[in-house]
């Protein structure tokens, strides 16, 4: 079932969200100083590409630096990615079949706003 959901997700919104994270990661890596945000963007982008069967948990070792990094991330790219998830979620919730995918989009909004200090694990 996870595979079927992931394939439908990929077609409906996963690929476009992945491209947004990829663009944000490339921009962050070009700026050299923001390479850690670029790596986090690539990691969360792969999660946005194939989300079912995985979950996001907090890293126990993250501290104040992750919080400060997330503040910078929200200003640079996080707000735009969160808006993408919200708009995609609303569009998917219009149909009955799309409701689970819309809910999955809404669940990704917090991690799109604060990717540092998070870890993606298999369920």
GROMACS .gro file of C-alpha atoms in nm:
model
  123
    1UNK     CA    1   0.000   0.000   0.000
    2UNK     CA    2   0.288   0.238   0.079
    3UNK     CA    3   0.430   0.193  -0.269
    4UNK     CA    4   0.098   0.268  -0.436
    5UNK     CA    5   0.048   0.579  -0.221
    6UNK     CA    6   0.402   0.696  -0.296
    7UNK     CA    7   0.353   0.654  -0.672
    8UNK     CA    8   0.028   0.852  -0.667
    9UNK     CA    9   0.194   1.112  -0.444
   10UNK     CA   10   0.487   1.141  -0.685
   11UNK     CA   11   0.255   1.215  -0.976
   12UNK     CA   12   0.023   1.455  -0.794
   13UNK     CA   13   0.260   1.673  -0.593
   14UNK     CA   14   0.579   1.500  -0.483
   15UNK     CA   15   0.784   1.575  -0.793
   16UNK     CA   16   0.703   1.947  -0.791
   17UNK     CA   17   0.773   1.981  -0.420
   18UNK     CA   18   1.100   1.794  -0.468
   19UNK     CA   19   1.200   2.044  -0.737
   20UNK     CA   20   1.133   2.330  -0.494
   21UNK     CA   21   1.355   2.171  -0.229
   22UNK     CA   22   1.619   2.097  -0.492
   23UNK     CA   23   1.623   2.462  -0.604
   24UNK     CA   24   1.647   2.584  -0.243
   25UNK     CA   25   1.931   2.337  -0.176
   26UNK     CA   26   2.125   2.443  -0.485
   27UNK     CA   27   2.091   2.811  -0.394
   28UNK     CA   28   2.205   2.740  -0.039
   29UNK     CA   29   2.506   2.540  -0.162
   30UNK     CA   30   2.609   2.813  -0.406
   31UNK     CA   31   2.623   3.063  -0.120
   32UNK     CA   32   2.889   2.844   0.056
   33UNK     CA   33   2.805   2.971   0.406
   34UNK     CA   34   2.461   2.812   0.390
   35UNK     CA   35   2.575   2.463   0.285
   36UNK     CA   36   2.425   2.300   0.600
   37UNK     CA   37   2.084   2.439   0.498
   38UNK     CA   38   2.140   2.305   0.146
   39UNK     CA   39   2.209   1.956   0.280
   40UNK     CA   40   1.897   1.974   0.498
   41UNK     CA   41   1.698   2.089   0.196
   42UNK     CA   42   1.814   1.791  -0.010
   43UNK     CA   43   1.730   1.554   0.277
   44UNK     CA   44   1.380   1.693   0.325
   45UNK     CA   45   1.334   1.707  -0.054
   46UNK     CA   46   1.391   1.333  -0.079
   47UNK     CA   47   1.136   1.288   0.197
   48UNK     CA   48   0.890   1.507   0.002
   49UNK     CA   49   0.951   1.292  -0.305
   50UNK     CA   50   0.865   0.958  -0.135
   51UNK     CA   51   0.703   1.027   0.208
   52UNK     CA   52   0.479   0.731   0.286
   53UNK     CA   53   0.643   0.476   0.514
   54UNK     CA   54   0.869   0.738   0.673
   55UNK     CA   55   0.832   0.987   0.953
   56UNK     CA   56   1.019   1.286   1.090
   57UNK     CA   57   1.154   1.280   1.446
   58UNK     CA   58   1.355   1.530   1.647
   59UNK     CA   59   1.726   1.462   1.686
   60UNK     CA   60   1.807   1.434   2.055
   61UNK     CA   61   2.144   1.607   2.004
   62UNK     CA   62   2.009   1.920   1.838
   63UNK     CA   63   2.035   2.234   2.041
   64UNK     CA   64   2.023   2.609   2.018
   65UNK     CA   65   2.224   2.614   1.694
   66UNK     CA   66   1.951   2.418   1.518
   67UNK     CA   67   1.695   2.668   1.642
   68UNK     CA   68   1.900   2.965   1.519
   69UNK     CA   69   1.963   2.790   1.188
   70UNK     CA   70   1.592   2.727   1.147
   71UNK     CA   71   1.524   3.098   1.198
   72UNK     CA   72   1.759   3.175   0.907
   73UNK     CA   73   1.601   2.894   0.702
   74UNK     CA   74   1.249   3.035   0.746
   75UNK     CA   75   1.366   3.370   0.611
   76UNK     CA   76   1.564   3.226   0.318
   77UNK     CA   77   1.345   2.944   0.186
   78UNK     CA   78   1.124   2.785   0.450
   79UNK     CA   79   0.827   3.016   0.414
   80UNK     CA   80   0.810   2.959   0.037
   81UNK     CA   81   0.829   2.582   0.071
   82UNK     CA   82   0.563   2.587   0.343
   83UNK     CA   83   0.337   2.794   0.117
   84UNK     CA   84   0.393   2.534  -0.156
   85UNK     CA   85   0.285   2.256   0.079
   86UNK     CA   86  -0.021   2.447   0.193
   87UNK     CA   87  -0.135   2.534  -0.160
   88UNK     CA   88  -0.072   2.180  -0.281
   89UNK     CA   89  -0.259   2.041   0.020
   90UNK     CA   90  -0.560   2.263  -0.043
   91UNK     CA   91  -0.566   2.166  -0.411
   92UNK     CA   92  -0.547   1.796  -0.326
   93UNK     CA   93  -0.823   1.818  -0.064
   94UNK     CA   94  -1.071   1.930  -0.328
   95UNK     CA   95  -1.123   1.569  -0.439
   96UNK     CA   96  -1.207   1.275  -0.216
   97UNK     CA   97  -0.916   1.070  -0.348
   98UNK     CA   98  -0.674   1.356  -0.283
   99UNK     CA   99  -0.766   1.411   0.083
  100UNK     CA  100  -0.500   1.172   0.226
  101UNK     CA  101  -0.238   1.339   0.010
  102UNK     CA  102  -0.354   1.684   0.117
  103UNK     CA  103  -0.325   1.580   0.481
  104UNK     CA  104   0.027   1.448   0.410
  105UNK     CA  105   0.114   1.788   0.264
  106UNK     CA  106  -0.014   1.965   0.574
  107UNK     CA  107   0.197   1.732   0.792
  108UNK     CA  108   0.508   1.840   0.599
  109UNK     CA  109   0.461   2.211   0.673
  110UNK     CA  110   0.642   2.204   1.013
  111UNK     CA  111   0.946   2.023   0.872
  112UNK     CA  112   0.957   2.259   0.574
  113UNK     CA  113   0.976   2.550   0.817
  114UNK     CA  114   1.233   2.391   1.051
  115UNK     CA  115   1.443   2.117   0.885
  116UNK     CA  116   1.749   2.144   1.108
  117UNK     CA  117   1.742   1.918   1.412
  118UNK     CA  118   1.509   1.671   1.240
  119UNK     CA  119   1.575   1.317   1.125
  120UNK     CA  120   1.381   1.107   0.876
  121UNK     CA  121   1.330   0.746   0.983
  122UNK     CA  122   1.142   0.448   0.843
  123UNK     CA  123   0.822   0.353   1.020
   0.00000   0.00000   0.00000
